[in-house]
Amino acid sequence: MNRKLRTLLLGIIGLVVTVILGAAITSKVLPAAKPLDTSGTKVADHKLVLTAVGDSLTHGVGDTTDQGGYVPLIAQDIEVETGMKVQTSNFGVTGDTSQQIKKRVVKDKKLIKQLKRADVITMTVGGNDLMHLLQNNLLDINTKDVNKGISKFQTHLKSLIHAVRKNNPSAPIYVFGIYNPFYVYFPNVVKMQTSVHDWNNETKKTLGQMDNTYFVDIDSVLTKGDSDSSASATNASKAVNRLIYGKDHFHPNNAGYVRMTAQLWDVMKQSESSWEE
């Protein structure tokens, strides 16, 4: 890797680490965010309750409308396609790992209440687990460490899903996979993409062993974005992923959340009988 690309990668890594640390500090200092209700109608009128839990992708970082990323978008899809009114609650916290999400699922009374009421549960989890594993060695990824991290995450994911099921044993749970926000800039860092693929494959297997729990792929739409997949290290410094938020080069932007929502809706339609009244 030449010096220019190495400098660019180190700059992006520094920005990502700053975002993660800033989110962690903010979550300690500021009061917990209130659930975001995007329905605009009274609770008594709702036909379907959707509870979203997870990390910054549920919170909606990168969504310049500040409405909550994919959450209001999926509510709109459901309403348009089915005519059902939807109530949504957003319990996304930026920077949360799988264990931190589980802690909230077990202790947050407002979240527990909404999980119990939910007809549909959506979840973003895993991105921060992987980033914590790789943040110190993105330039020299150790496959053995990644495999250990994947195995550990599956244990944490099972524990998280079981905690959710204690509050709601029957609602379908839709879990988003993770993606590689650095691909467009560094398509030749093969181990990063391999790590993401392996992580998602194992997560899909884990969810496939659980009742009424579904994997939502976003790697296939967000990682390469709308850019030319043949981009090389020579033009990587000029590459742009038009689905990634330009201020942090990490989270989806508005267009990215639209693509995420489309992926979720496709999976929801395939399992429609589990949530439609």
PDB file of C-alpha atoms in Angstrom:
ATOM      1  CA  MET A   1       0.000   0.000   0.000  1.00  0.00           C
ATOM      2  CA  ASN A   2       1.553   3.357  -1.011  1.00  0.00           C
ATOM      3  CA  ARG A   3       2.091   6.189   1.429  1.00  0.00           C
ATOM      4  CA  LYS A   4      -0.814   8.318   0.113  1.00  0.00           C
ATOM      5  CA  LEU A   5      -3.379   5.546   0.529  1.00  0.00           C
ATOM      6  CA  ARG A   6      -1.951   4.568   3.900  1.00  0.00           C
ATOM      7  CA  THR A   7      -2.296   8.179   5.099  1.00  0.00           C
ATOM      8  CA  LEU A   8      -5.890   8.305   3.827  1.00  0.00           C
ATOM      9  CA  LEU A   9      -6.767   5.041   5.578  1.00  0.00           C
ATOM     10  CA  LEU A  10      -5.192   6.194   8.841  1.00  0.00           C
ATOM     11  CA  GLY A  11      -7.202   9.415   8.588  1.00  0.00           C
ATOM     12  CA  ILE A  12     -10.469   7.515   8.117  1.00  0.00           C
ATOM     13  CA  ILE A  13      -9.597   5.125  10.944  1.00  0.00           C
ATOM     14  CA  GLY A  14      -8.893   8.084  13.216  1.00  0.00           C
ATOM     15  CA  LEU A  15     -12.240   9.628  12.319  1.00  0.00           C
ATOM     16  CA  VAL A  16     -14.104   6.377  12.970  1.00  0.00           C
ATOM     17  CA  VAL A  17     -12.375   5.867  16.326  1.00  0.00           C
ATOM     18  CA  THR A  18     -13.228   9.468  17.249  1.00  0.00           C
ATOM     19  CA  VAL A  19     -16.888   8.865  16.330  1.00  0.00           C
ATOM     20  CA  ILE A  20     -16.996   5.672  18.427  1.00  0.00           C
ATOM     21  CA  LEU A  21     -15.297   7.259  21.442  1.00  0.00           C
ATOM     22  CA  GLY A  22     -17.421  10.395  21.160  1.00  0.00           C
ATOM     23  CA  ALA A  23     -20.576   8.296  21.075  1.00  0.00           C
ATOM     24  CA  ALA A  24     -19.461   6.350  24.134  1.00  0.00           C
ATOM     25  CA  ILE A  25     -18.733   9.533  26.087  1.00  0.00           C
ATOM     26  CA  THR A  26     -21.988  11.150  24.962  1.00  0.00           C
ATOM     27  CA  SER A  27     -24.013   8.115  26.029  1.00  0.00           C
ATOM     28  CA  LYS A  28     -22.520   8.429  29.533  1.00  0.00           C
ATOM     29  CA  VAL A  29     -23.009  12.186  29.855  1.00  0.00           C
ATOM     30  CA  LEU A  30     -26.385  12.771  28.205  1.00  0.00           C
ATOM     31  CA  PRO A  31     -29.696  11.310  29.363  1.00  0.00           C
ATOM     32  CA  ALA A  32     -31.012   8.304  27.456  1.00  0.00           C
ATOM     33  CA  ALA A  33     -32.764   9.213  24.231  1.00  0.00           C
ATOM     34  CA  LYS A  34     -36.533   9.016  24.276  1.00  0.00           C
ATOM     35  CA  PRO A  35     -38.164   6.498  21.926  1.00  0.00           C
ATOM     36  CA  LEU A  36     -38.912   8.127  18.585  1.00  0.00           C
ATOM     37  CA  ASP A  37     -42.577   7.813  17.627  1.00  0.00           C
ATOM     38  CA  THR A  38     -42.855   8.379  13.871  1.00  0.00           C
ATOM     39  CA  SER A  39     -46.480   7.409  13.506  1.00  0.00           C
ATOM     40  CA  GLY A  40     -48.192  10.759  14.039  1.00  0.00           C
ATOM     41  CA  THR A  41     -51.389   9.096  15.346  1.00  0.00           C
ATOM     42  CA  LYS A  42     -52.749   7.999  18.703  1.00  0.00           C
ATOM     43  CA  VAL A  43     -51.564   4.663  20.061  1.00  0.00           C
ATOM     44  CA  ALA A  44     -55.123   3.340  20.254  1.00  0.00           C
ATOM     45  CA  ASP A  45     -55.493   3.680  16.460  1.00  0.00           C
ATOM     46  CA  HIS A  46     -52.468   1.577  15.563  1.00  0.00           C
ATOM     47  CA  LYS A  47     -52.749  -1.786  13.896  1.00  0.00           C
ATOM     48  CA  LEU A  48     -49.078  -2.704  14.092  1.00  0.00           C
ATOM     49  CA  VAL A  49     -46.348  -1.870  16.624  1.00  0.00           C
ATOM     50  CA  LEU A  50     -42.719  -1.908  15.458  1.00  0.00           C
ATOM     51  CA  THR A  51     -39.913  -1.656  18.000  1.00  0.00           C
ATOM     52  CA  ALA A  52     -36.407  -0.946  16.704  1.00  0.00           C
ATOM     53  CA  VAL A  53     -33.399  -1.639  18.907  1.00  0.00           C
ATOM     54  CA  GLY A  54     -29.694  -1.481  18.178  1.00  0.00           C
ATOM     55  CA  ASP A  55     -26.754   0.793  17.489  1.00  0.00           C
ATOM     56  CA  SER A  56     -26.191   3.945  15.406  1.00  0.00           C
ATOM     57  CA  LEU A  57     -27.831   2.416  12.308  1.00  0.00           C
ATOM     58  CA  THR A  58     -31.083   2.195  14.256  1.00  0.00           C
ATOM     59  CA  HIS A  59     -30.525   5.589  15.844  1.00  0.00           C
ATOM     60  CA  GLY A  60     -30.139   6.963  12.322  1.00  0.00           C
ATOM     61  CA  VAL A  61     -26.696   8.581  12.323  1.00  0.00           C
ATOM     62  CA  GLY A  62     -26.148  10.008   8.845  1.00  0.00           C
ATOM     63  CA  ASP A  63     -29.856  10.691   8.287  1.00  0.00           C
ATOM     64  CA  THR A  64     -29.920  14.464   7.759  1.00  0.00           C
ATOM     65  CA  THR A  65     -33.691  14.587   8.346  1.00  0.00           C
ATOM     66  CA  ASP A  66     -33.143  13.473  11.974  1.00  0.00           C
ATOM     67  CA  GLN A  67     -36.149  11.164  11.731  1.00  0.00           C
ATOM     68  CA  GLY A  68     -34.416   7.927  12.678  1.00  0.00           C
ATOM     69  CA  GLY A  69     -32.873   6.414   9.548  1.00  0.00           C
ATOM     70  CA  TYR A  70     -34.673   3.340   8.235  1.00  0.00           C
ATOM     71  CA  VAL A  71     -37.310   3.240  11.002  1.00  0.00           C
ATOM     72  CA  PRO A  72     -39.812   5.787   9.628  1.00  0.00           C
ATOM     73  CA  LEU A  73     -39.104   4.533   6.118  1.00  0.00           C
ATOM     74  CA  ILE A  74     -40.112   0.952   6.883  1.00  0.00           C
ATOM     75  CA  ALA A  75     -43.215   2.232   8.692  1.00  0.00           C
ATOM     76  CA  GLN A  76     -44.151   4.130   5.535  1.00  0.00           C
ATOM     77  CA  ASP A  77     -43.623   1.045   3.363  1.00  0.00           C
ATOM     78  CA  ILE A  78     -45.848  -1.046   5.611  1.00  0.00           C
ATOM     79  CA  GLU A  79     -48.578   1.599   5.652  1.00  0.00           C
ATOM     80  CA  VAL A  80     -48.499   2.133   1.876  1.00  0.00           C
ATOM     81  CA  GLU A  81     -48.361  -1.562   0.978  1.00  0.00           C
ATOM     82  CA  THR A  82     -50.827  -2.913   3.558  1.00  0.00           C
ATOM     83  CA  GLY A  83     -52.973   0.049   4.622  1.00  0.00           C
ATOM     84  CA  MET A  84     -52.109  -0.725   8.256  1.00  0.00           C
ATOM     85  CA  LYS A  85     -51.275   2.085  10.650  1.00  0.00           C
ATOM     86  CA  VAL A  86     -47.876   1.682  12.272  1.00  0.00           C
ATOM     87  CA  GLN A  87     -46.464   2.881  15.579  1.00  0.00           C
ATOM     88  CA  THR A  88     -42.666   2.868  15.821  1.00  0.00           C
ATOM     89  CA  SER A  89     -40.325   3.244  18.775  1.00  0.00           C
ATOM     90  CA  ASN A  90     -36.611   3.793  18.154  1.00  0.00           C
ATOM     91  CA  PHE A  91     -34.191   2.481  20.792  1.00  0.00           C
ATOM     92  CA  GLY A  92     -30.980   2.869  18.817  1.00  0.00           C
ATOM     93  CA  VAL A  93     -27.908   4.065  20.723  1.00  0.00           C
ATOM     94  CA  THR A  94     -24.807   5.105  18.820  1.00  0.00           C
ATOM     95  CA  GLY A  95     -21.704   3.088  19.660  1.00  0.00           C
ATOM     96  CA  ASP A  96     -23.501   0.188  21.315  1.00  0.00           C
ATOM     97  CA  THR A  97     -22.039  -3.304  20.997  1.00  0.00           C
ATOM     98  CA  SER A  98     -24.122  -6.474  21.248  1.00  0.00           C
ATOM     99  CA  GLN A  99     -23.507  -6.718  24.995  1.00  0.00           C
ATOM    100  CA  GLN A 100     -24.498  -3.101  25.577  1.00  0.00           C
ATOM    101  CA  ILE A 101     -27.698  -3.593  23.598  1.00  0.00           C
ATOM    102  CA  LYS A 102     -28.487  -6.683  25.660  1.00  0.00           C
ATOM    103  CA  LYS A 103     -27.943  -4.713  28.876  1.00  0.00           C
ATOM    104  CA  ARG A 104     -30.609  -2.237  27.765  1.00  0.00           C
ATOM    105  CA  VAL A 105     -32.969  -5.037  26.702  1.00  0.00           C
ATOM    106  CA  VAL A 106     -32.698  -6.434  30.228  1.00  0.00           C
ATOM    107  CA  LYS A 107     -32.757  -3.175  32.239  1.00  0.00           C
ATOM    108  CA  ASP A 108     -34.419  -0.381  30.254  1.00  0.00           C
ATOM    109  CA  LYS A 109     -38.046  -0.356  31.413  1.00  0.00           C
ATOM    110  CA  LYS A 110     -39.311   1.715  28.470  1.00  0.00           C
ATOM    111  CA  LEU A 111     -37.608  -0.593  26.008  1.00  0.00           C
ATOM    112  CA  ILE A 112     -38.947  -3.687  27.762  1.00  0.00           C
ATOM    113  CA  LYS A 113     -42.467  -2.253  27.622  1.00  0.00           C
ATOM    114  CA  GLN A 114     -42.221  -1.600  23.875  1.00  0.00           C
ATOM    115  CA  LEU A 115     -40.700  -5.015  23.195  1.00  0.00           C
ATOM    116  CA  LYS A 116     -43.637  -6.662  24.945  1.00  0.00           C
ATOM    117  CA  ARG A 117     -46.083  -4.681  22.797  1.00  0.00           C
ATOM    118  CA  ALA A 118     -44.229  -5.210  19.513  1.00  0.00           C
ATOM    119  CA  ASP A 119     -45.716  -7.004  16.523  1.00  0.00           C
ATOM    120  CA  VAL A 120     -42.377  -6.572  14.716  1.00  0.00           C
ATOM    121  CA  ILE A 121     -38.864  -6.149  16.144  1.00  0.00           C
ATOM    122  CA  THR A 122     -35.932  -4.860  14.102  1.00  0.00           C
ATOM    123  CA  MET A 123     -32.299  -4.815  15.185  1.00  0.00           C
ATOM    124  CA  THR A 124     -28.935  -3.487  14.002  1.00  0.00           C
ATOM    125  CA  VAL A 125     -26.004  -5.084  15.811  1.00  0.00           C
ATOM    126  CA  GLY A 126     -22.444  -6.246  15.159  1.00  0.00           C
ATOM    127  CA  GLY A 127     -20.769  -3.313  13.433  1.00  0.00           C
ATOM    128  CA  ASN A 128     -19.327  -1.930  16.646  1.00  0.00           C
ATOM    129  CA  ASP A 129     -18.278  -5.391  17.818  1.00  0.00           C
ATOM    130  CA  LEU A 130     -16.207  -5.806  14.658  1.00  0.00           C
ATOM    131  CA  MET A 131     -14.818  -2.259  14.758  1.00  0.00           C
ATOM    132  CA  HIS A 132     -13.649  -2.689  18.361  1.00  0.00           C
ATOM    133  CA  LEU A 133     -11.872  -5.830  17.220  1.00  0.00           C
ATOM    134  CA  LEU A 134     -10.219  -4.195  14.196  1.00  0.00           C
ATOM    135  CA  GLN A 135      -9.711  -0.557  15.181  1.00  0.00           C
ATOM    136  CA  ASN A 136      -6.102  -1.107  16.224  1.00  0.00           C
ATOM    137  CA  ASN A 137      -5.093  -3.309  13.298  1.00  0.00           C
ATOM    138  CA  LEU A 138      -7.119  -2.349  10.222  1.00  0.00           C
ATOM    139  CA  LEU A 139      -3.863  -2.210   8.259  1.00  0.00           C
ATOM    140  CA  ASP A 140      -2.801  -5.690   9.354  1.00  0.00           C
ATOM    141  CA  ILE A 141      -5.917  -7.790  10.012  1.00  0.00           C
ATOM    142  CA  ASN A 142      -5.229 -11.053  11.821  1.00  0.00           C
ATOM    143  CA  THR A 143      -7.553 -13.755  10.475  1.00  0.00           C
ATOM    144  CA  LYS A 144      -7.267 -15.830  13.651  1.00  0.00           C
ATOM    145  CA  ASP A 145      -8.351 -12.867  15.794  1.00  0.00           C
ATOM    146  CA  VAL A 146     -11.272 -12.163  13.465  1.00  0.00           C
ATOM    147  CA  ASN A 147     -12.443 -15.783  13.634  1.00  0.00           C
ATOM    148  CA  LYS A 148     -12.329 -15.659  17.432  1.00  0.00           C
ATOM    149  CA  GLY A 149     -14.270 -12.405  17.328  1.00  0.00           C
ATOM    150  CA  ILE A 150     -16.893 -13.917  15.021  1.00  0.00           C
ATOM    151  CA  SER A 151     -17.340 -16.881  17.365  1.00  0.00           C
ATOM    152  CA  LYS A 152     -17.626 -14.606  20.413  1.00  0.00           C
ATOM    153  CA  PHE A 153     -20.164 -12.395  18.646  1.00  0.00           C
ATOM    154  CA  GLN A 154     -22.398 -15.374  17.826  1.00  0.00           C
ATOM    155  CA  THR A 155     -22.494 -16.221  21.531  1.00  0.00           C
ATOM    156  CA  HIS A 156     -23.397 -12.621  22.374  1.00  0.00           C
ATOM    157  CA  LEU A 157     -26.013 -12.503  19.599  1.00  0.00           C
ATOM    158  CA  LYS A 158     -27.736 -15.668  20.841  1.00  0.00           C
ATOM    159  CA  SER A 159     -27.797 -14.236  24.353  1.00  0.00           C
ATOM    160  CA  LEU A 160     -29.246 -10.949  23.037  1.00  0.00           C
ATOM    161  CA  ILE A 161     -31.992 -12.678  21.048  1.00  0.00           C
ATOM    162  CA  HIS A 162     -32.874 -14.859  24.044  1.00  0.00           C
ATOM    163  CA  ALA A 163     -33.155 -11.712  26.191  1.00  0.00           C
ATOM    164  CA  VAL A 164     -35.511 -10.166  23.632  1.00  0.00           C
ATOM    165  CA  ARG A 165     -37.561 -13.377  23.549  1.00  0.00           C
ATOM    166  CA  LYS A 166     -38.113 -13.228  27.313  1.00  0.00           C
ATOM    167  CA  ASN A 167     -40.037 -10.015  26.672  1.00  0.00           C
ATOM    168  CA  ASN A 168     -41.666 -11.125  23.431  1.00  0.00           C
ATOM    169  CA  PRO A 169     -41.707 -14.819  22.511  1.00  0.00           C
ATOM    170  CA  SER A 170     -43.579 -14.535  19.213  1.00  0.00           C
ATOM    171  CA  ALA A 171     -42.943 -11.350  17.194  1.00  0.00           C
ATOM    172  CA  PRO A 172     -40.651 -11.766  14.164  1.00  0.00           C
ATOM    173  CA  ILE A 173     -37.161 -10.340  14.723  1.00  0.00           C
ATOM    174  CA  TYR A 174     -35.318  -8.883  11.729  1.00  0.00           C
ATOM    175  CA  VAL A 175     -31.569  -8.522  12.274  1.00  0.00           C
ATOM    176  CA  PHE A 176     -29.469  -6.497   9.853  1.00  0.00           C
ATOM    177  CA  GLY A 177     -26.054  -7.772   8.845  1.00  0.00           C
ATOM    178  CA  ILE A 178     -22.984  -5.528   8.699  1.00  0.00           C
ATOM    179  CA  TYR A 179     -21.165  -3.917   5.767  1.00  0.00           C
ATOM    180  CA  ASN A 180     -17.698  -2.601   4.875  1.00  0.00           C
ATOM    181  CA  PRO A 181     -17.743   1.222   4.720  1.00  0.00           C
ATOM    182  CA  PHE A 182     -14.092   1.314   3.589  1.00  0.00           C
ATOM    183  CA  TYR A 183     -14.401  -0.862   0.481  1.00  0.00           C
ATOM    184  CA  VAL A 184     -14.718   1.916  -2.098  1.00  0.00           C
ATOM    185  CA  TYR A 185     -11.654   3.675  -0.717  1.00  0.00           C
ATOM    186  CA  PHE A 186      -9.580   0.513  -0.255  1.00  0.00           C
ATOM    187  CA  PRO A 187     -10.905  -2.280  -2.504  1.00  0.00           C
ATOM    188  CA  ASN A 188      -7.570  -4.089  -2.267  1.00  0.00           C
ATOM    189  CA  VAL A 189      -7.780  -4.562   1.497  1.00  0.00           C
ATOM    190  CA  VAL A 190      -9.215  -8.024   0.878  1.00  0.00           C
ATOM    191  CA  LYS A 191      -9.075  -9.209   4.488  1.00  0.00           C
ATOM    192  CA  MET A 192     -11.517  -6.498   5.543  1.00  0.00           C
ATOM    193  CA  GLN A 193     -14.146  -7.641   3.071  1.00  0.00           C
ATOM    194  CA  THR A 194     -13.477 -11.294   3.898  1.00  0.00           C
ATOM    195  CA  SER A 195     -13.986 -10.492   7.583  1.00  0.00           C
ATOM    196  CA  VAL A 196     -17.343  -8.839   6.849  1.00  0.00           C
ATOM    197  CA  HIS A 197     -18.469 -11.752   4.638  1.00  0.00           C
ATOM    198  CA  ASP A 198     -17.495 -14.370   7.225  1.00  0.00           C
ATOM    199  CA  TRP A 199     -19.132 -12.346  10.021  1.00  0.00           C
ATOM    200  CA  ASN A 200     -22.397 -12.115   8.076  1.00  0.00           C
ATOM    201  CA  ASN A 201     -22.364 -15.768   7.029  1.00  0.00           C
ATOM    202  CA  GLU A 202     -22.034 -16.957  10.617  1.00  0.00           C
ATOM    203  CA  THR A 203     -24.681 -14.495  11.799  1.00  0.00           C
ATOM    204  CA  LYS A 204     -27.072 -15.754   9.138  1.00  0.00           C
ATOM    205  CA  LYS A 205     -26.469 -19.336  10.295  1.00  0.00           C
ATOM    206  CA  THR A 206     -27.055 -18.385  13.929  1.00  0.00           C
ATOM    207  CA  LEU A 207     -30.333 -16.616  13.160  1.00  0.00           C
ATOM    208  CA  GLY A 208     -31.429 -19.503  10.954  1.00  0.00           C
ATOM    209  CA  GLN A 209     -31.358 -21.759  14.007  1.00  0.00           C
ATOM    210  CA  MET A 210     -33.863 -19.545  15.848  1.00  0.00           C
ATOM    211  CA  ASP A 211     -37.615 -19.447  15.390  1.00  0.00           C
ATOM    212  CA  ASN A 212     -39.139 -16.481  13.559  1.00  0.00           C
ATOM    213  CA  THR A 213     -35.802 -14.660  13.358  1.00  0.00           C
ATOM    214  CA  TYR A 214     -34.532 -13.321  10.022  1.00  0.00           C
ATOM    215  CA  PHE A 215     -31.266 -12.020   8.568  1.00  0.00           C
ATOM    216  CA  VAL A 216     -31.317  -8.821   6.479  1.00  0.00           C
ATOM    217  CA  ASP A 217     -28.367  -8.421   4.109  1.00  0.00           C
ATOM    218  CA  ILE A 218     -27.062  -4.870   3.618  1.00  0.00           C
ATOM    219  CA  ASP A 219     -23.478  -5.713   2.649  1.00  0.00           C
ATOM    220  CA  SER A 220     -24.566  -6.342  -0.939  1.00  0.00           C
ATOM    221  CA  VAL A 221     -26.041  -2.844  -1.310  1.00  0.00           C
ATOM    222  CA  LEU A 222     -24.027  -0.557   0.988  1.00  0.00           C
ATOM    223  CA  THR A 223     -20.445  -1.823   0.721  1.00  0.00           C
ATOM    224  CA  LYS A 224     -19.902  -0.983  -2.945  1.00  0.00           C
ATOM    225  CA  GLY A 225     -22.622   1.632  -3.114  1.00  0.00           C
ATOM    226  CA  ASP A 226     -23.190   3.012  -6.585  1.00  0.00           C
ATOM    227  CA  SER A 227     -19.491   3.014  -7.425  1.00  0.00           C
ATOM    228  CA  ASP A 228     -17.615   0.980  -9.950  1.00  0.00           C
ATOM    229  CA  SER A 229     -16.701  -2.342  -8.340  1.00  0.00           C
ATOM    230  CA  SER A 230     -13.540  -2.416 -10.434  1.00  0.00           C
ATOM    231  CA  ALA A 231     -12.063   0.595  -8.594  1.00  0.00           C
ATOM    232  CA  SER A 232      -8.401   0.123  -7.814  1.00  0.00           C
ATOM    233  CA  ALA A 233      -5.895   1.507  -5.373  1.00  0.00           C
ATOM    234  CA  THR A 234      -4.778   3.997  -8.046  1.00  0.00           C
ATOM    235  CA  ASN A 235      -8.032   5.938  -8.053  1.00  0.00           C
ATOM    236  CA  ALA A 236      -9.206   5.029  -4.533  1.00  0.00           C
ATOM    237  CA  SER A 237      -8.360   8.486  -3.203  1.00  0.00           C
ATOM    238  CA  LYS A 238     -11.008   9.929  -5.577  1.00  0.00           C
ATOM    239  CA  ALA A 239     -13.606   7.206  -4.986  1.00  0.00           C
ATOM    240  CA  VAL A 240     -16.862   8.016  -3.269  1.00  0.00           C
ATOM    241  CA  ASN A 241     -19.563   5.739  -1.916  1.00  0.00           C
ATOM    242  CA  ARG A 242     -22.742   7.691  -2.596  1.00  0.00           C
ATOM    243  CA  LEU A 243     -24.657   5.682  -0.002  1.00  0.00           C
ATOM    244  CA  ILE A 244     -22.299   6.555   2.876  1.00  0.00           C
ATOM    245  CA  TYR A 245     -22.516   9.731   4.967  1.00  0.00           C
ATOM    246  CA  GLY A 246     -19.774  12.073   3.745  1.00  0.00           C
ATOM    247  CA  LYS A 247     -19.003  13.565   7.149  1.00  0.00           C
ATOM    248  CA  ASP A 248     -17.805  10.334   8.747  1.00  0.00           C
ATOM    249  CA  HIS A 249     -17.318   7.913   5.798  1.00  0.00           C
ATOM    250  CA  PHE A 250     -18.894   5.233   7.967  1.00  0.00           C
ATOM    251  CA  HIS A 251     -22.672   5.456   8.397  1.00  0.00           C
ATOM    252  CA  PRO A 252     -25.313   5.341   5.659  1.00  0.00           C
ATOM    253  CA  ASN A 253     -26.642   8.633   4.324  1.00  0.00           C
ATOM    254  CA  ASN A 254     -30.291   9.227   3.421  1.00  0.00           C
ATOM    255  CA  ALA A 255     -29.946   7.219   0.214  1.00  0.00           C
ATOM    256  CA  GLY A 256     -28.171   4.467   2.134  1.00  0.00           C
ATOM    257  CA  TYR A 257     -31.043   4.189   4.603  1.00  0.00           C
ATOM    258  CA  VAL A 258     -33.467   3.917   1.685  1.00  0.00           C
ATOM    259  CA  ARG A 259     -31.473   0.922   0.404  1.00  0.00           C
ATOM    260  CA  MET A 260     -31.395  -0.620   3.900  1.00  0.00           C
ATOM    261  CA  THR A 261     -35.150  -0.228   4.141  1.00  0.00           C
ATOM    262  CA  ALA A 262     -35.682  -1.891   0.765  1.00  0.00           C
ATOM    263  CA  GLN A 263     -33.646  -4.887   1.924  1.00  0.00           C
ATOM    264  CA  LEU A 264     -35.660  -5.103   5.147  1.00  0.00           C
ATOM    265  CA  TRP A 265     -38.968  -4.805   3.321  1.00  0.00           C
ATOM    266  CA  ASP A 266     -38.023  -7.614   0.934  1.00  0.00           C
ATOM    267  CA  VAL A 267     -37.402  -9.959   3.881  1.00  0.00           C
ATOM    268  CA  MET A 268     -40.545  -8.791   5.673  1.00  0.00           C
ATOM    269  CA  LYS A 269     -42.670  -9.525   2.607  1.00  0.00           C
ATOM    270  CA  GLN A 270     -41.275 -13.056   2.479  1.00  0.00           C
ATOM    271  CA  SER A 271     -42.361 -13.583   6.107  1.00  0.00           C
ATOM    272  CA  GLU A 272     -45.543 -11.524   5.937  1.00  0.00           C
ATOM    273  CA  SER A 273     -47.708 -14.150   7.592  1.00  0.00           C
ATOM    274  CA  SER A 274     -45.708 -13.768  10.820  1.00  0.00           C
ATOM    275  CA  TRP A 275     -46.645 -10.115  11.362  1.00  0.00           C
ATOM    276  CA  GLU A 276     -49.620  -9.079   9.223  1.00  0.00           C
ATOM    277  CA  GLU A 277     -52.982  -9.265  10.943  1.00  0.00           C
TER     278      GLU A 277
END
